[in-house]
Amino acid sequence: HNYASVENKKLVIVDDVLGTGQTMENAIATIKEAGGTPLLALVIVNKSALDAIAGVPLRGLIRARAL
């Protein structure tokens, strides 16, 4: 892998669509394990009822839940 180091950095995680939140939860765990601090999870479409994942606030531009 040729990724920038996240150690000692504050991060905003951006994704396109959030369904179950499992991928975002895995990303948050990976960042924490690498010594980073996730401050916010941002998605374009939030298809869940979640407002936070693993203690990280979650914001979506569009909330699309089944009623």
mmCIF file of C-alpha atoms in Angstrom:
data_model
loop_
_atom_site.group_PDB
_atom_site.id
_atom_site.type_symbol
_atom_site.label_atom_id
_atom_site.label_comp_id
_atom_site.label_asym_id
_atom_site.label_seq_id
_atom_site.Cartn_x
_atom_site.Cartn_y
_atom_site.Cartn_z
ATOM 1 C CA HIS A 1 0.000 0.000 0.000
ATOM 2 C CA ASN A 2 1.112 3.504 -0.722
ATOM 3 C CA TYR A 3 -1.182 5.521 1.518
ATOM 4 C CA ALA A 4 -0.399 8.609 3.558
ATOM 5 C CA SER A 5 0.080 8.049 7.273
ATOM 6 C CA VAL A 6 -2.888 8.929 9.488
ATOM 7 C CA GLU A 7 -0.919 8.716 12.722
ATOM 8 C CA ASN A 8 -1.580 11.762 14.955
ATOM 9 C CA LYS A 9 -3.964 13.251 12.375
ATOM 10 C CA LYS A 10 -7.598 14.301 12.701
ATOM 11 C CA LEU A 11 -9.695 12.949 9.839
ATOM 12 C CA VAL A 12 -13.040 13.316 8.100
ATOM 13 C CA ILE A 13 -14.111 10.105 6.366
ATOM 14 C CA VAL A 14 -16.113 10.587 3.152
ATOM 15 C CA ASP A 15 -18.127 7.895 1.353
ATOM 16 C CA ASP A 16 -20.879 7.824 -1.241
ATOM 17 C CA VAL A 17 -23.611 5.628 0.289
ATOM 18 C CA LEU A 18 -24.062 4.243 3.790
ATOM 19 C CA GLY A 19 -26.321 1.202 4.136
ATOM 20 C CA THR A 20 -25.597 -0.947 7.172
ATOM 21 C CA GLY A 21 -22.593 1.094 8.280
ATOM 22 C CA GLN A 22 -20.248 -1.899 8.375
ATOM 23 C CA THR A 23 -17.756 -0.479 5.863
ATOM 24 C CA MET A 24 -17.653 2.858 7.690
ATOM 25 C CA GLU A 25 -17.250 1.076 11.029
ATOM 26 C CA ASN A 26 -14.307 -0.885 9.605
ATOM 27 C CA ALA A 27 -12.714 2.317 8.265
ATOM 28 C CA ILE A 28 -13.074 3.996 11.667
ATOM 29 C CA ALA A 29 -11.491 1.009 13.425
ATOM 30 C CA THR A 30 -8.605 0.923 10.936
ATOM 31 C CA ILE A 31 -7.930 4.648 11.371
ATOM 32 C CA LYS A 32 -7.953 4.327 15.171
ATOM 33 C CA GLU A 33 -5.607 1.324 15.023
ATOM 34 C CA ALA A 34 -3.219 3.391 12.882
ATOM 35 C CA GLY A 35 -3.179 6.200 15.461
ATOM 36 C CA GLY A 36 -5.563 8.610 13.736
ATOM 37 C CA THR A 37 -8.601 10.380 15.164
ATOM 38 C CA PRO A 38 -11.770 10.238 13.065
ATOM 39 C CA LEU A 39 -13.769 13.416 13.761
ATOM 40 C CA LEU A 40 -16.669 13.005 11.333
ATOM 41 C CA ALA A 41 -18.120 10.446 8.927
ATOM 42 C CA LEU A 42 -19.721 12.145 5.925
ATOM 43 C CA VAL A 43 -21.778 10.391 3.251
ATOM 44 C CA ILE A 44 -23.742 11.614 0.260
ATOM 45 C CA VAL A 45 -26.672 9.242 0.921
ATOM 46 C CA ASN A 46 -27.430 7.831 4.362
ATOM 47 C CA LYS A 47 -29.806 4.884 4.005
ATOM 48 C CA SER A 48 -29.712 4.118 7.736
ATOM 49 C CA ALA A 49 -31.220 5.609 10.881
ATOM 50 C CA LEU A 50 -27.744 6.095 12.385
ATOM 51 C CA ASP A 51 -26.485 9.471 13.583
ATOM 52 C CA ALA A 52 -23.109 8.125 14.746
ATOM 53 C CA ILE A 53 -20.906 5.102 14.112
ATOM 54 C CA ALA A 54 -18.410 3.792 16.670
ATOM 55 C CA GLY A 55 -18.646 7.095 18.539
ATOM 56 C CA VAL A 56 -18.011 9.195 15.414
ATOM 57 C CA PRO A 57 -20.759 11.629 14.328
ATOM 58 C CA LEU A 58 -22.366 10.676 11.016
ATOM 59 C CA ARG A 59 -23.773 13.244 8.595
ATOM 60 C CA GLY A 60 -25.405 12.660 5.240
ATOM 61 C CA LEU A 61 -26.356 15.109 2.508
ATOM 62 C CA ILE A 62 -29.440 12.972 1.784
ATOM 63 C CA ARG A 63 -31.237 10.661 4.202
ATOM 64 C CA ALA A 64 -33.098 7.962 2.296
ATOM 65 C CA ARG A 65 -34.839 5.556 4.659
ATOM 66 C CA ALA A 66 -37.780 3.325 3.969
ATOM 67 C CA LEU A 67 -40.799 4.426 5.952
#
